[in-house]
Short mmCIF file of C-alpha atoms in Angstrom, two decimals:
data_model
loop_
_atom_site.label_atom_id
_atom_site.label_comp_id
_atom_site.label_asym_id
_atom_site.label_seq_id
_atom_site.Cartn_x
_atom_site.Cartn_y
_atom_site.Cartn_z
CA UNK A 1 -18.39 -6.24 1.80
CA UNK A 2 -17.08 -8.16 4.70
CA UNK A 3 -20.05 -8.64 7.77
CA UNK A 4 -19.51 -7.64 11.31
CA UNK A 5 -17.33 -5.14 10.92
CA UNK A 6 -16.76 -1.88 12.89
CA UNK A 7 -19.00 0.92 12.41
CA UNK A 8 -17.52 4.34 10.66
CA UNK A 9 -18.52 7.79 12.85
CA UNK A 10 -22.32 7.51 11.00
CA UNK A 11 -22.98 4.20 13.17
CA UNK A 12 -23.69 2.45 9.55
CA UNK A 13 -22.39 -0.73 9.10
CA UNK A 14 -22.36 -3.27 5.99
CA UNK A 15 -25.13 -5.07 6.71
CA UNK A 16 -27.38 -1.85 6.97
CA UNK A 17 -25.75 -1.35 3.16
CA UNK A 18 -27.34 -5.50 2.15
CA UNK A 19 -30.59 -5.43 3.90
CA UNK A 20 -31.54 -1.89 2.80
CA UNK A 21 -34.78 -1.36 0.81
CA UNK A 22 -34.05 -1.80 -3.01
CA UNK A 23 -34.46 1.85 -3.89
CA UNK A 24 -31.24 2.66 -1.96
CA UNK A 25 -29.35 1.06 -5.30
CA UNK A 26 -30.94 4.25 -6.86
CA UNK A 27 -29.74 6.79 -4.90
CA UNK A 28 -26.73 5.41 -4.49
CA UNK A 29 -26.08 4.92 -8.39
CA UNK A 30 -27.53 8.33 -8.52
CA UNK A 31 -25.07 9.71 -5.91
CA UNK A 32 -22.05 7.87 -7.54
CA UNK A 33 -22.64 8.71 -11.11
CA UNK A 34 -23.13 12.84 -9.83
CA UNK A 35 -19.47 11.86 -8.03
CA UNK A 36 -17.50 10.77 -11.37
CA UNK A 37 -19.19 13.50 -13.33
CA UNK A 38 -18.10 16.53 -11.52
CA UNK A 39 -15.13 14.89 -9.06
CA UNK A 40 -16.67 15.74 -6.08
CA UNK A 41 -17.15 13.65 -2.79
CA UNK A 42 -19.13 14.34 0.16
CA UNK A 43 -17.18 15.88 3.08
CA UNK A 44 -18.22 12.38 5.35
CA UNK A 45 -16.10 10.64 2.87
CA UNK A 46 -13.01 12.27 3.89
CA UNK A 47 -13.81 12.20 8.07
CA UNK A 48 -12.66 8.92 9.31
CA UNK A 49 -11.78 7.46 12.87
CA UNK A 50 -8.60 6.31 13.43
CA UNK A 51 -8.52 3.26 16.79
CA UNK A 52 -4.99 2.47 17.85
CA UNK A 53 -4.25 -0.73 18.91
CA UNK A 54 -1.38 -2.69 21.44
CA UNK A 55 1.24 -4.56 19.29
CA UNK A 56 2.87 -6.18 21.95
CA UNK A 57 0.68 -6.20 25.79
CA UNK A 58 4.00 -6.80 27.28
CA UNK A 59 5.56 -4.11 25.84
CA UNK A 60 5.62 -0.61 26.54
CA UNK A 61 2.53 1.16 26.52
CA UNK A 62 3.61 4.39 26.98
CA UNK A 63 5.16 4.53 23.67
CA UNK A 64 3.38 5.02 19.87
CA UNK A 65 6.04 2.71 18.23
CA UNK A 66 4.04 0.42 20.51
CA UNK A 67 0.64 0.93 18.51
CA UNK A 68 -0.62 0.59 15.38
CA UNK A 69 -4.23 2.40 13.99
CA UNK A 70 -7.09 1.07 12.20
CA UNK A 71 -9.01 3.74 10.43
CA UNK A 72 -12.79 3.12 10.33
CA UNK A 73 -14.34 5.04 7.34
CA UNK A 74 -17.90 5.61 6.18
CA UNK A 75 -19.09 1.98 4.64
CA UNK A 76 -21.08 3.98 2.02
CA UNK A 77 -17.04 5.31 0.87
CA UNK A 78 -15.78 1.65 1.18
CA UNK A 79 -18.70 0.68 -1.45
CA UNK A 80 -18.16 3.82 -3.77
CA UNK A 81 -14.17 2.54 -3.80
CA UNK A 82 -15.36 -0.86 -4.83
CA UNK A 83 -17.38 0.60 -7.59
CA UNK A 84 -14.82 2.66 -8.80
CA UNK A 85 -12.41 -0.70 -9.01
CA UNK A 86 -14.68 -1.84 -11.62
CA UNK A 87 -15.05 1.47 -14.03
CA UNK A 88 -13.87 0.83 -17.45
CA UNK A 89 -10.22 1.23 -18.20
CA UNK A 90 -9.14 0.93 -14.64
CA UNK A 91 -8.55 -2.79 -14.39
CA UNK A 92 -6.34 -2.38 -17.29
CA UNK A 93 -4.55 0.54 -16.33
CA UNK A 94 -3.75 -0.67 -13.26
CA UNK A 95 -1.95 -3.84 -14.31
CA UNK A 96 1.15 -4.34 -12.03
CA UNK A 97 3.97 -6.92 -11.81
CA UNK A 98 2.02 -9.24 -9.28
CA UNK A 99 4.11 -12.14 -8.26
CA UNK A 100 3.07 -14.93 -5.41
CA UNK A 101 5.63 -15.46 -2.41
CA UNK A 102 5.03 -18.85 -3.65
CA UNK A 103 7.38 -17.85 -6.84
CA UNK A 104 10.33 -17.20 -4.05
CA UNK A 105 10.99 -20.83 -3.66
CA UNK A 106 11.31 -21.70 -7.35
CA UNK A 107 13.64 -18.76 -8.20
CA UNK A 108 15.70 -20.02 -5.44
CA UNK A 109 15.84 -23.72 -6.51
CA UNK A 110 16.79 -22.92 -9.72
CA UNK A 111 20.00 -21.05 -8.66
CA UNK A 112 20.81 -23.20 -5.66
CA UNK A 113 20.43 -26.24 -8.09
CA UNK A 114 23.17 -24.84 -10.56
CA UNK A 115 25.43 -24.25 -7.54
CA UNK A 116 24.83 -20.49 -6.65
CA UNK A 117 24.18 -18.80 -3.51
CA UNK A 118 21.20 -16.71 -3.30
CA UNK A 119 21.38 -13.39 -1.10
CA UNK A 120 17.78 -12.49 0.16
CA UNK A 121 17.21 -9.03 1.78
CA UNK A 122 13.92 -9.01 3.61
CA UNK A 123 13.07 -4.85 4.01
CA UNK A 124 10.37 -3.58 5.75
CA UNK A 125 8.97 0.32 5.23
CA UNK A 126 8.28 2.30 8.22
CA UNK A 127 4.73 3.52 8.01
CA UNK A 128 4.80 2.70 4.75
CA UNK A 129 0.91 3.87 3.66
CA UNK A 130 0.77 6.81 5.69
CA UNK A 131 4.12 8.66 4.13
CA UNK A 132 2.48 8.16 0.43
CA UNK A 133 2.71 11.76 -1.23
CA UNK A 134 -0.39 12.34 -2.79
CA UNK A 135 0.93 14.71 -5.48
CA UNK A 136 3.32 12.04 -6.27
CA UNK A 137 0.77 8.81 -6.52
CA UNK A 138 -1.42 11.42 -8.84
CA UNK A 139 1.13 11.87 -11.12
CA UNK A 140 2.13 8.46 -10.88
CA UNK A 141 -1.71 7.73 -12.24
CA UNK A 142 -1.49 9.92 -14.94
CA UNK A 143 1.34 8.42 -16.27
CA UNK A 144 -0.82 5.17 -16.75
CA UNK A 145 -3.46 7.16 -18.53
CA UNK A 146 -6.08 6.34 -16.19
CA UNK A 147 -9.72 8.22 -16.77
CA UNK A 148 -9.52 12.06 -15.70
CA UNK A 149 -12.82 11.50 -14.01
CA UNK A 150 -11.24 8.58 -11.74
CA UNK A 151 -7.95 11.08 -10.63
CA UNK A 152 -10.04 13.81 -10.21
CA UNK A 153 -11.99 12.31 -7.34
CA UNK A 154 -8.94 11.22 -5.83
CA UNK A 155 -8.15 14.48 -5.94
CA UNK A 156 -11.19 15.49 -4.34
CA UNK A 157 -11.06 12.91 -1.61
CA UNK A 158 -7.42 13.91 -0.63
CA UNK A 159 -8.06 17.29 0.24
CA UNK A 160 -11.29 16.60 2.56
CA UNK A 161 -9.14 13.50 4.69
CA UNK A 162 -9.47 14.37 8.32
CA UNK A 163 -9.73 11.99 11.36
CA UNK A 164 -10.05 11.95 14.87
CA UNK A 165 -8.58 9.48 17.14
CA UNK A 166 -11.05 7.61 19.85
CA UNK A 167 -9.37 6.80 23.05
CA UNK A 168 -11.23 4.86 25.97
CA UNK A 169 -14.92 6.16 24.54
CA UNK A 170 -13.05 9.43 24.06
CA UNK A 171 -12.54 11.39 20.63
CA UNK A 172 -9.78 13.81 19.93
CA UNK A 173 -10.23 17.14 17.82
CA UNK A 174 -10.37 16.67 13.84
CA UNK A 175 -6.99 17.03 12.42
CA UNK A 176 -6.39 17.12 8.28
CA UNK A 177 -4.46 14.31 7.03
CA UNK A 178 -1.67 15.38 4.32
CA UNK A 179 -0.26 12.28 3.22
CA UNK A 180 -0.95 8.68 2.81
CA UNK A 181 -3.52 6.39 2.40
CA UNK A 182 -6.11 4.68 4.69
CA UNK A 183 -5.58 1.41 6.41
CA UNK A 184 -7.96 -0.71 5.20
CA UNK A 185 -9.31 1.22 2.72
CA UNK A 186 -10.46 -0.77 -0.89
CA UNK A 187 -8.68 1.01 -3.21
CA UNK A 188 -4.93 1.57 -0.71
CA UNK A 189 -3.03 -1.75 -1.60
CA UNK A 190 -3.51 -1.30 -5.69
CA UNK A 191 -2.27 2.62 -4.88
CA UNK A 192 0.26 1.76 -3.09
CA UNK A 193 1.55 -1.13 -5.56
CA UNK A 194 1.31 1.76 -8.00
CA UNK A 195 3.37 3.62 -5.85
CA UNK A 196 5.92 1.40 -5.29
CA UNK A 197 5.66 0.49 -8.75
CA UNK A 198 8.46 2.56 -9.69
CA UNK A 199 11.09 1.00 -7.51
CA UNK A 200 10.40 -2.64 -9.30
CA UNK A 201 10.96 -0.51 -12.40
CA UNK A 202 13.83 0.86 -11.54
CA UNK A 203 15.91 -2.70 -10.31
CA UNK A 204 14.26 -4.26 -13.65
CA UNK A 205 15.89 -1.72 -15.60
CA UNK A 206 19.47 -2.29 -14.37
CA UNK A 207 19.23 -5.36 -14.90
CA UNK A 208 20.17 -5.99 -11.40
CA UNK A 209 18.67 -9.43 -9.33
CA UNK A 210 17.19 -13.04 -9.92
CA UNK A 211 15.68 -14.08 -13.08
CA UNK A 212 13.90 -17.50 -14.22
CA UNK A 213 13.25 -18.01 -17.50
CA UNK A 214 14.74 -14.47 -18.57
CA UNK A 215 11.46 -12.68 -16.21
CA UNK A 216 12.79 -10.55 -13.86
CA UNK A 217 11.69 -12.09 -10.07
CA UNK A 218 14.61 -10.12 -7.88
CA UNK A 219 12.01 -8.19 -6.42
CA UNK A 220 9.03 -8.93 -4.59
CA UNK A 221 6.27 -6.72 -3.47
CA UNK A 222 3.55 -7.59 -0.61
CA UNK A 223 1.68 -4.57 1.06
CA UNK A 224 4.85 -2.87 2.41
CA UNK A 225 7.03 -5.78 2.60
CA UNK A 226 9.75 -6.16 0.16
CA UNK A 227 12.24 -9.42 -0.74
CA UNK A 228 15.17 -8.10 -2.69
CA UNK A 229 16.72 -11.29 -4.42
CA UNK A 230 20.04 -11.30 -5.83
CA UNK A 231 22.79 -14.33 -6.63
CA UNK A 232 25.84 -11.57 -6.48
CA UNK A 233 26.46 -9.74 -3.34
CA UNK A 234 27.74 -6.48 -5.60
CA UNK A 235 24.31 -6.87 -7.38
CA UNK A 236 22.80 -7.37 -3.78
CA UNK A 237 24.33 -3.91 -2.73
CA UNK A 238 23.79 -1.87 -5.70
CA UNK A 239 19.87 -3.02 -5.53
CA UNK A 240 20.09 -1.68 -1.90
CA UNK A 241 21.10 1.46 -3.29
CA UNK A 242 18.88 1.59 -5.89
CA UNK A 243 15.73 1.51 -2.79
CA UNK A 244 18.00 4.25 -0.82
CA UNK A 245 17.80 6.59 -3.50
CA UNK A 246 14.13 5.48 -4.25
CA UNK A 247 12.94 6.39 -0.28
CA UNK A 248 14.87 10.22 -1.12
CA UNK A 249 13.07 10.53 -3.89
CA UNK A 250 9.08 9.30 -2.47
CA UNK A 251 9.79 10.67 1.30
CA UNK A 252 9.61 6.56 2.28
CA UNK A 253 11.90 5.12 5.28
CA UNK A 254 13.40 1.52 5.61
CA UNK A 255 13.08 0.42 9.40
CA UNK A 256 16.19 -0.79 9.78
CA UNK A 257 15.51 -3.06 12.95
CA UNK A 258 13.51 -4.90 10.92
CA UNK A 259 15.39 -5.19 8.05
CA UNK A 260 17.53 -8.50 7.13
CA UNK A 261 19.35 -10.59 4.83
CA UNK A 262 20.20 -14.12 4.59
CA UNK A 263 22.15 -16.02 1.82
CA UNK A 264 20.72 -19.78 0.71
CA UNK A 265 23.36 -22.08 -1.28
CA UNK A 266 26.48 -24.15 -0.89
CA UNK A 267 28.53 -20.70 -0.01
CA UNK A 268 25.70 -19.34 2.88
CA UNK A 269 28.40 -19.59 5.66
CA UNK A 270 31.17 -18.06 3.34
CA UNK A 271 32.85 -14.47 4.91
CA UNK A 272 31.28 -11.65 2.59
CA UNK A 273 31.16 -7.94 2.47
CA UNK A 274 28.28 -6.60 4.63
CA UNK A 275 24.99 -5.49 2.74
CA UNK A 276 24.22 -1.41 3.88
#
């Protein structure tokens, strides 16, 4: 775990985890194991304080489209998610199409080189973590066959997520929390990527978007970002579609002021129909 980090509502940071007397390995091995078994977590797991932050100083400050929130959860949680990335059968069940930015460039030269233009939508997802359904990312899990004992405390952990929002060295009431996942959490980027999963599924299956070497690269995940990449502009739009349909579906919104496309080859300045 990462040093000098923000203390959780206990005060407990992650050095007070790494400098603790050895016997705390026991009870927490004890505590974890008790966990799995029964798919339980303590109710401090689930209480978390959320710390909004200034995007832009000289912006408006009167506005929450002007923020964005850190939560800060109990370090002894962070370590317990850590652990459970390591249980047997999770690494495997959680293998995802993982492709490097880096891989952008290449699929690119490879068209541009043959003399084809390359449309690039760049789509960003508005509060992307925090509209995750949780009934949907469960059943998303259990489609991948992943240990009962592993979805069960998920299970457990969703129903006891409240937070309370400090503001100037003041706190807010508790309020329950009945979608999404944490910012900054351990586990939150591999359930998310499992979440949005199903869209790179879905393009893959139509057969719509770039390919090198006959693997499917026309979309590409990072956190909530997403690179649609396409050397037709019908494919382009019917890929678009495709992610409307998938946002109906898993209660997720495109921020369209954030959202854009740009075309790369010999035709880039050609007159086209307009992407929606």
């Amino acid at each position: 775990m990462k040093k000098g980090k923000a203390s959780g509502l206990d005060g407990l940071m992650a050095e007070h985890v790494s400098f603790a007397h050895q016997v705390l390995i026991v009870h927490l091995s004890l505590l974890f194991r008790i966990m799995l078994k029964h798919s339980l977590v303590p109710d401090a797991f689930g209480h978390s304080l959320v710390i909004p932050l200034l995007k832009n100083p000289d912006g408006n400050k009167f506005t929450s489209k002007n923020y964005r929130c850190i939560t800060l959860s109990p370090v002894i949680s962070k370590l317990f998610e850590m652990v459970m990335m390591t249980l047997d059968q999770i690494p495997c069940s959680l293998v995802l199409s993982v492709i490097p930015a880096a891989v952008m460039r290449s699929v690119i030269n490879h068209y541009v080189k043959d003399g084809s233009t390359v449309n690039i939508c760049a789509l960003d997802i508005s509060k992307a973590f925090d509209r995750v359904d949780h009934f949907a990312l469960l059943q998303l899990l259990m489609d991948r066959n992943l240990p009962r004992c592993f979805i069960g405390v998920l299970l457990d952990w969703f129903t006891h997520c409240f937070v309370c929002v400090r503001w100037c060295g003041s706190y807010s009431y508790w309020f329950r929390i009945l979608a999404g996942i944490r910012q900054g959490g351990i586990l939150s980027p591999i359930l998310f990527a499992v979440y949005m999963h199903v869209l790179t599924m879905r393009l893959r299956h139509h057969g719509l978007g770039c390919k090198l070497f006959d693997i499917f690269h026309g979309c590409l995940l990072y956190a909530d970002d997403i690179l649609l990449l396409s050397h037709t502009v019908n494919g382009m739009q019917e890929m678009l579609d495709i992610c409307d349909e998938f946002t109906c579906e898993f209660d997720m919104k495109f921020n369209t002021t954030k959202s854009v496309a740009i075309r790369i080859g010999s035709r880039y300045n050609i007159q086209c129909s307009s992407f929606t």
